[in-house]
Amino acid sequence: MRLRKLLPTYLLASAYAFLLVLPLLTLLSASLRAEGDLYAPGLLPPHPTLEPYREALSRYPLPRFLLNSLLVSTAVTLGVLATSLLAAYALTRLRFRGREALFGLAVALLLVPGEVTFLPLYLLVDRLGWLDTYAALTVPFMASPLGVFLLRQYLRTLPEDYFDAARIDGATHWQALRHVALPLSAPALGALAALTFIGTWNMYLWPLVVTKSREMQTAQIAVNFILNEEVARWNVVAAGAILVLLPTLIAFLLAQRAFVRGIALGGLKG
Amino acid sequence: MALVLARKGVGRKGEPWSALPFLLPAYGLFLLFMVLPVLEALWLSLHREDLFGRGREWVGLGNFQEVLARPEFWKSALLTLKFALVVAPLELALGLLAALLVYRPYPGVAFFRTLFFLTTAVPTAVAAVAWGWFLHPVGGWANRLLAGLGLPPQPWLTSPDLALYTLGVITAWAGVGFTAILLTAGLQNIPEEVLEAATVDGASPWTRFFRITLPLLSPTLFLVGLLVVLKSLTAFGQIHLLTRGGPAESSMVWIYRVYQDAFFNFQVPLAAAEALLLFLVLLLLAALQFWLIGRRVHYAA
């Protein structure tokens, strides 16, 4: 009875989901085909092979590209979590002149679209001598107005009593931050971490302009490189792209809740 | 309790020095890598390198005048507008369909949510390559599906008449997960009682959707639509990977023009002026979005 009522939903959702995922499925299919089978019709490869993966891995330092992306995304995420929590703590638990103005500045900076400042940022990073280094890929993004904003709003919802109790026990602000604010804001930090990690992993324009040598390129730029090198060998291109997709896909499947919450919260900014 | 503590000095007015180490990391980085670059872009856009190299001379709004007098600039601005007008409605429609299918719990909903939200986990470059293959003239499924319907194959990315629209579809596809997540949250905020009351009154599912759900969702839809427009105005990766702004500059959108002028034509001051103009447009849209969020928060409170 209930199943019968749900049947149209199941059918429609399945058909729609299939169509949405189809471009990824055909990519996966191409990555499992030998060059001779590349244009054979059908979604399933006629003679599945891992040869394209072997070739992609032997012709390109894909592990290095992925490691670069992982290092950069992890460093930026940790940086954003630390700087945002510190600032948010001061903006909620410390009293000083100009506090509201500083929060206002963070809100105003929310409006600054990062993509548009890439040109002067490039010139600045060039002057600092950071071109083609990890510093260029990480340091400018280690503070996030969105992070400060979200965590400040979150800390404000925590009951005063916890902090008062800590202060009565003689805790310093550092200790209150470490033992009260940090554990209590775990859900907000998780959402912010997911949002920051995927945003950094997805950066394209910035790594494209600040990396010069092969060894410094991130996975995304590597995809562009492989696509240009392998003009007609789409199976190798597809294998490379699938290898670049895997880490984010796995992270998404493992931490879907944090991702969804992060995007729902960060939707304010986008 | 708070009163006692306040007298002990916890809530005292001046803790500026103890606040500094907390604030410095975030605000130092903001100043150096956000505020300074914007100011520098402004400075750059008001100067020009003199003919023989090193020095820079003040040209006032000269760069802006020059940019605004270029037909290529207006062509790019128009292409960007067209692109946003393709992406936004399509992404909203696709995202809304997905959200409608998963916003209410039923056995198996988690599975469909995962599939519908999946594109948020697909890096731009991977999305571009997946579509590059999907649209491949020989091996791609797009033309095969068309052939199955008895339609001729299309030059998706190689025709100047089609490339921008194709890129728009790809961009909308890549954003479905994002839009679906936000609209699912929006649909879940519509009070169930309103819909139940309408059902009791004998309203059909279509009436309920068009008369109740859609009007109640429209503020969210507008806000998400604005977000999608903002994102589409700075779409770069998929264009760089698939068309390089071509064919015949038919996908040379605004942000790509900035990139091209700065890194290939070496016209940094002009590129800075173009970037600032784009910045202005984005700022206005973002301010509109903020104002709307503020109003909505106000309503909710």
CSV table of N, CA and C in Angstrom, one decimal, chain A residues 172-251:
chain,number,residue,atom,x,y,z
A,172,THR,N,42.1,30.7,32.2
A,172,THR,CA,42.4,31.8,31.4
A,172,THR,C,41.5,31.8,30.1
A,173,HIS,N,41.6,32.8,29.3
A,173,HIS,CA,40.8,32.8,28.1
A,173,HIS,C,41.3,31.7,27.2
A,174,TRP,N,42.6,31.5,27.2
A,174,TRP,CA,43.2,30.4,26.3
A,174,TRP,C,42.6,29.1,26.7
A,175,GLN,N,42.5,28.9,28.1
A,175,GLN,CA,42.0,27.6,28.5
A,175,GLN,C,40.5,27.5,28.3
A,176,ALA,N,39.8,28.6,28.4
A,176,ALA,CA,38.4,28.5,28.1
A,176,ALA,C,38.1,28.2,26.6
A,177,LEU,N,39.0,28.8,25.8
A,177,LEU,CA,38.9,28.5,24.4
A,177,LEU,C,39.1,27.0,24.1
A,178,ARG,N,40.2,26.5,24.7
A,178,ARG,CA,40.6,25.2,24.4
A,178,ARG,C,39.7,24.1,25.0
A,179,HIS,N,39.2,24.4,26.2
A,179,HIS,CA,38.4,23.3,26.9
A,179,HIS,C,36.9,23.5,26.9
A,180,VAL,N,36.5,24.7,26.5
A,180,VAL,CA,35.0,25.0,26.5
A,180,VAL,C,34.6,25.3,25.0
A,181,ALA,N,35.1,26.3,24.5
A,181,ALA,CA,34.6,26.8,23.1
A,181,ALA,C,34.9,25.7,22.1
A,182,LEU,N,36.1,25.2,22.1
A,182,LEU,CA,36.5,24.2,21.0
A,182,LEU,C,35.7,23.0,21.0
A,183,PRO,N,35.5,22.3,22.1
A,183,PRO,CA,34.7,21.1,22.1
A,183,PRO,C,33.2,21.4,21.8
A,184,LEU,N,32.7,22.5,22.3
A,184,LEU,CA,31.3,22.8,22.1
A,184,LEU,C,31.0,23.2,20.7
A,185,SER,N,32.0,23.7,20.0
A,185,SER,CA,31.7,24.2,18.6
A,185,SER,C,32.0,23.1,17.5
A,186,ALA,N,32.2,21.9,18.0
A,186,ALA,CA,32.6,20.8,17.0
A,186,ALA,C,31.6,20.7,15.8
A,187,PRO,N,30.3,20.8,16.0
A,187,PRO,CA,29.4,20.7,14.8
A,187,PRO,C,29.7,21.8,13.8
A,188,ALA,N,29.8,23.0,14.3
A,188,ALA,CA,30.0,24.2,13.4
A,188,ALA,C,31.4,24.1,12.8
A,189,LEU,N,32.4,23.6,13.6
A,189,LEU,CA,33.8,23.5,13.0
A,189,LEU,C,33.8,22.4,11.9
A,190,GLY,N,33.0,21.3,12.1
A,190,GLY,CA,33.0,20.3,11.1
A,190,GLY,C,32.4,20.8,9.8
A,191,ALA,N,31.3,21.5,9.9
A,191,ALA,CA,30.6,22.1,8.7
A,191,ALA,C,31.6,23.0,8.0
A,192,LEU,N,32.2,23.9,8.8
A,192,LEU,CA,33.2,24.9,8.2
A,192,LEU,C,34.3,24.1,7.5
A,193,ALA,N,34.8,23.1,8.2
A,193,ALA,CA,35.9,22.3,7.6
A,193,ALA,C,35.6,21.7,6.3
A,194,ALA,N,34.4,21.1,6.2
A,194,ALA,CA,34.0,20.4,5.0
A,194,ALA,C,33.9,21.5,3.9
A,195,LEU,N,33.3,22.6,4.2
A,195,LEU,CA,33.0,23.7,3.2
A,195,LEU,C,34.4,24.2,2.7
A,196,THR,N,35.3,24.4,3.7
A,196,THR,CA,36.6,25.0,3.3
A,196,THR,C,37.4,24.0,2.5
A,197,PHE,N,37.4,22.8,2.9
A,197,PHE,CA,38.2,21.7,2.3
A,197,PHE,C,37.8,21.6,0.8
A,198,ILE,N,36.5,21.5,0.6
A,198,ILE,CA,36.1,21.2,-0.8
A,198,ILE,C,36.3,22.5,-1.6
A,199,GLY,N,36.1,23.7,-1.0
A,199,GLY,CA,36.3,24.9,-1.7
A,199,GLY,C,37.7,25.1,-2.2
A,200,THR,N,38.7,24.7,-1.3
A,200,THR,CA,40.1,24.8,-1.6
A,200,THR,C,40.5,23.7,-2.7
A,201,TRP,N,40.0,22.5,-2.5
A,201,TRP,CA,40.3,21.4,-3.4
A,201,TRP,C,39.8,21.8,-4.8
A,202,ASN,N,38.7,22.6,-4.9
A,202,ASN,CA,38.1,23.0,-6.2
A,202,ASN,C,38.7,24.2,-6.8
A,203,MET,N,39.6,24.9,-6.1
A,203,MET,CA,40.2,26.1,-6.7
A,203,MET,C,40.9,25.8,-8.0
A,204,TYR,N,40.6,26.6,-9.0
A,204,TYR,CA,41.2,26.4,-10.3
A,204,TYR,C,42.0,27.6,-10.8
A,205,LEU,N,41.4,28.7,-10.8
A,205,LEU,CA,42.1,29.9,-11.4
A,205,LEU,C,43.4,30.2,-10.7
A,206,TRP,N,43.3,30.2,-9.3
A,206,TRP,CA,44.5,30.6,-8.5
A,206,TRP,C,45.6,29.7,-8.7
A,207,PRO,N,45.5,28.4,-8.5
A,207,PRO,CA,46.6,27.5,-8.8
A,207,PRO,C,47.1,27.5,-10.2
A,208,LEU,N,46.2,27.8,-11.1
A,208,LEU,CA,46.6,27.9,-12.5
A,208,LEU,C,47.6,29.1,-12.7
A,209,VAL,N,47.4,30.2,-12.1
A,209,VAL,CA,48.3,31.3,-12.3
A,209,VAL,C,49.5,31.3,-11.4
A,210,VAL,N,49.4,30.8,-10.2
A,210,VAL,CA,50.6,30.9,-9.3
A,210,VAL,C,51.6,29.7,-9.4
A,211,THR,N,51.1,28.5,-10.0
A,211,THR,CA,52.1,27.4,-10.1
A,211,THR,C,52.7,27.5,-11.5
A,212,LYS,N,54.0,27.2,-11.5
A,212,LYS,CA,54.7,27.2,-12.8
A,212,LYS,C,55.2,25.8,-13.1
A,213,SER,N,55.9,25.2,-12.1
A,213,SER,CA,56.5,23.9,-12.3
A,213,SER,C,55.5,22.8,-12.1
A,214,ARG,N,55.7,21.7,-12.8
A,214,ARG,CA,54.9,20.5,-12.7
A,214,ARG,C,54.7,20.0,-11.3
A,215,GLU,N,55.8,20.1,-10.5
A,215,GLU,CA,55.7,19.5,-9.1
A,215,GLU,C,54.8,20.3,-8.2
A,216,MET,N,54.5,21.5,-8.5
A,216,MET,CA,53.7,22.3,-7.6
A,216,MET,C,52.2,22.3,-8.0
A,217,GLN,N,51.9,21.7,-9.1
A,217,GLN,CA,50.5,21.8,-9.6
A,217,GLN,C,49.6,21.0,-8.8
A,218,THR,N,48.3,21.5,-8.6
A,218,THR,CA,47.3,20.7,-7.9
A,218,THR,C,46.6,19.8,-8.9
A,219,ALA,N,45.8,18.9,-8.3
A,219,ALA,CA,45.1,17.9,-9.1
A,219,ALA,C,44.3,18.5,-10.2
A,220,GLN,N,43.6,19.6,-9.9
A,220,GLN,CA,42.7,20.2,-10.9
A,220,GLN,C,43.5,20.7,-12.1
A,221,ILE,N,44.6,21.3,-11.8
A,221,ILE,CA,45.4,21.8,-12.9
A,221,ILE,C,46.0,20.7,-13.7
A,222,ALA,N,46.3,19.6,-13.0
A,222,ALA,CA,46.8,18.4,-13.7
A,222,ALA,C,45.8,17.9,-14.7
A,223,VAL,N,44.5,17.9,-14.4
A,223,VAL,CA,43.5,17.4,-15.3
A,223,VAL,C,43.6,18.2,-16.6
A,224,ASN,N,43.8,19.5,-16.5
A,224,ASN,CA,43.9,20.4,-17.7
A,224,ASN,C,45.2,20.0,-18.5
A,225,PHE,N,46.2,19.7,-17.8
A,225,PHE,CA,47.5,19.3,-18.4
A,225,PHE,C,47.3,18.0,-19.1
A,226,ILE,N,46.7,17.0,-18.5
A,226,ILE,CA,46.6,15.7,-19.1
A,226,ILE,C,45.7,15.8,-20.3
A,227,LEU,N,44.6,16.6,-20.2
A,227,LEU,CA,43.7,16.8,-21.3
A,227,LEU,C,44.4,17.4,-22.5
A,228,ASN,N,45.4,18.3,-22.3
A,228,ASN,CA,46.1,18.9,-23.4
A,228,ASN,C,47.1,17.9,-24.0
A,229,GLU,N,47.7,17.1,-23.2
A,229,GLU,CA,48.7,16.1,-23.6
A,229,GLU,C,48.1,15.0,-24.5
A,230,GLU,N,47.0,14.4,-23.9
A,230,GLU,CA,46.4,13.3,-24.5
A,230,GLU,C,45.3,13.7,-25.4
A,231,VAL,N,45.6,14.2,-26.6
A,231,VAL,CA,44.6,14.8,-27.4
A,231,VAL,C,43.5,13.8,-27.8
A,232,ALA,N,43.8,12.6,-28.2
A,232,ALA,CA,42.7,11.7,-28.6
A,232,ALA,C,42.5,10.5,-27.7
A,233,ARG,N,43.4,10.4,-26.7
A,233,ARG,CA,43.3,9.2,-25.9
A,233,ARG,C,42.4,9.5,-24.7
A,234,TRP,N,41.2,9.5,-24.9
A,234,TRP,CA,40.2,9.9,-23.8
A,234,TRP,C,40.2,8.9,-22.7
A,235,ASN,N,40.6,7.6,-23.0
A,235,ASN,CA,40.6,6.6,-21.9
A,235,ASN,C,41.6,7.0,-20.8
A,236,VAL,N,42.8,7.5,-21.2
A,236,VAL,CA,43.8,7.9,-20.3
A,236,VAL,C,43.3,9.2,-19.5
A,237,VAL,N,42.8,10.1,-20.3
A,237,VAL,CA,42.2,11.4,-19.7
A,237,VAL,C,41.2,11.0,-18.6
A,238,ALA,N,40.3,10.1,-19.0
A,238,ALA,CA,39.2,9.7,-18.1
A,238,ALA,C,39.8,9.1,-16.9
A,239,ALA,N,40.8,8.2,-17.0
A,239,ALA,CA,41.4,7.5,-15.9
A,239,ALA,C,42.0,8.6,-14.9
A,240,GLY,N,42.7,9.5,-15.5
A,240,GLY,CA,43.3,10.6,-14.7
A,240,GLY,C,42.2,11.4,-13.9
A,241,ALA,N,41.1,11.7,-14.6
A,241,ALA,CA,40.0,12.5,-14.0
A,241,ALA,C,39.3,11.7,-12.9
A,242,ILE,N,39.1,10.4,-13.1
A,242,ILE,CA,38.5,9.6,-12.1
A,242,ILE,C,39.4,9.5,-10.8
A,243,LEU,N,40.7,9.4,-11.1
A,243,LEU,CA,41.7,9.4,-9.9
A,243,LEU,C,41.6,10.7,-9.1
A,244,VAL,N,41.4,11.8,-9.9
A,244,VAL,CA,41.3,13.1,-9.2
A,244,VAL,C,39.9,13.3,-8.5
A,245,LEU,N,38.9,12.6,-9.0
A,245,LEU,CA,37.6,12.7,-8.4
A,245,LEU,C,37.5,11.8,-7.1
A,246,LEU,N,38.2,10.7,-7.1
A,246,LEU,CA,38.1,9.7,-6.0
A,246,LEU,C,38.2,10.3,-4.6
A,247,PRO,N,39.2,11.1,-4.3
A,247,PRO,CA,39.4,11.6,-2.9
A,247,PRO,C,38.2,12.5,-2.5
A,248,THR,N,37.7,13.4,-3.3
A,248,THR,CA,36.6,14.2,-2.9
A,248,THR,C,35.4,13.4,-2.8
A,249,LEU,N,35.2,12.4,-3.7
A,249,LEU,CA,34.0,11.6,-3.7
A,249,LEU,C,34.0,10.8,-2.4
A,250,ILE,N,35.1,10.2,-2.0
A,250,ILE,CA,35.2,9.4,-0.8
A,250,ILE,C,34.9,10.3,0.5
A,251,ALA,N,35.5,11.5,0.4
A,251,ALA,CA,35.3,12.4,1.6
A,251,ALA,C,33.8,12.8,1.7
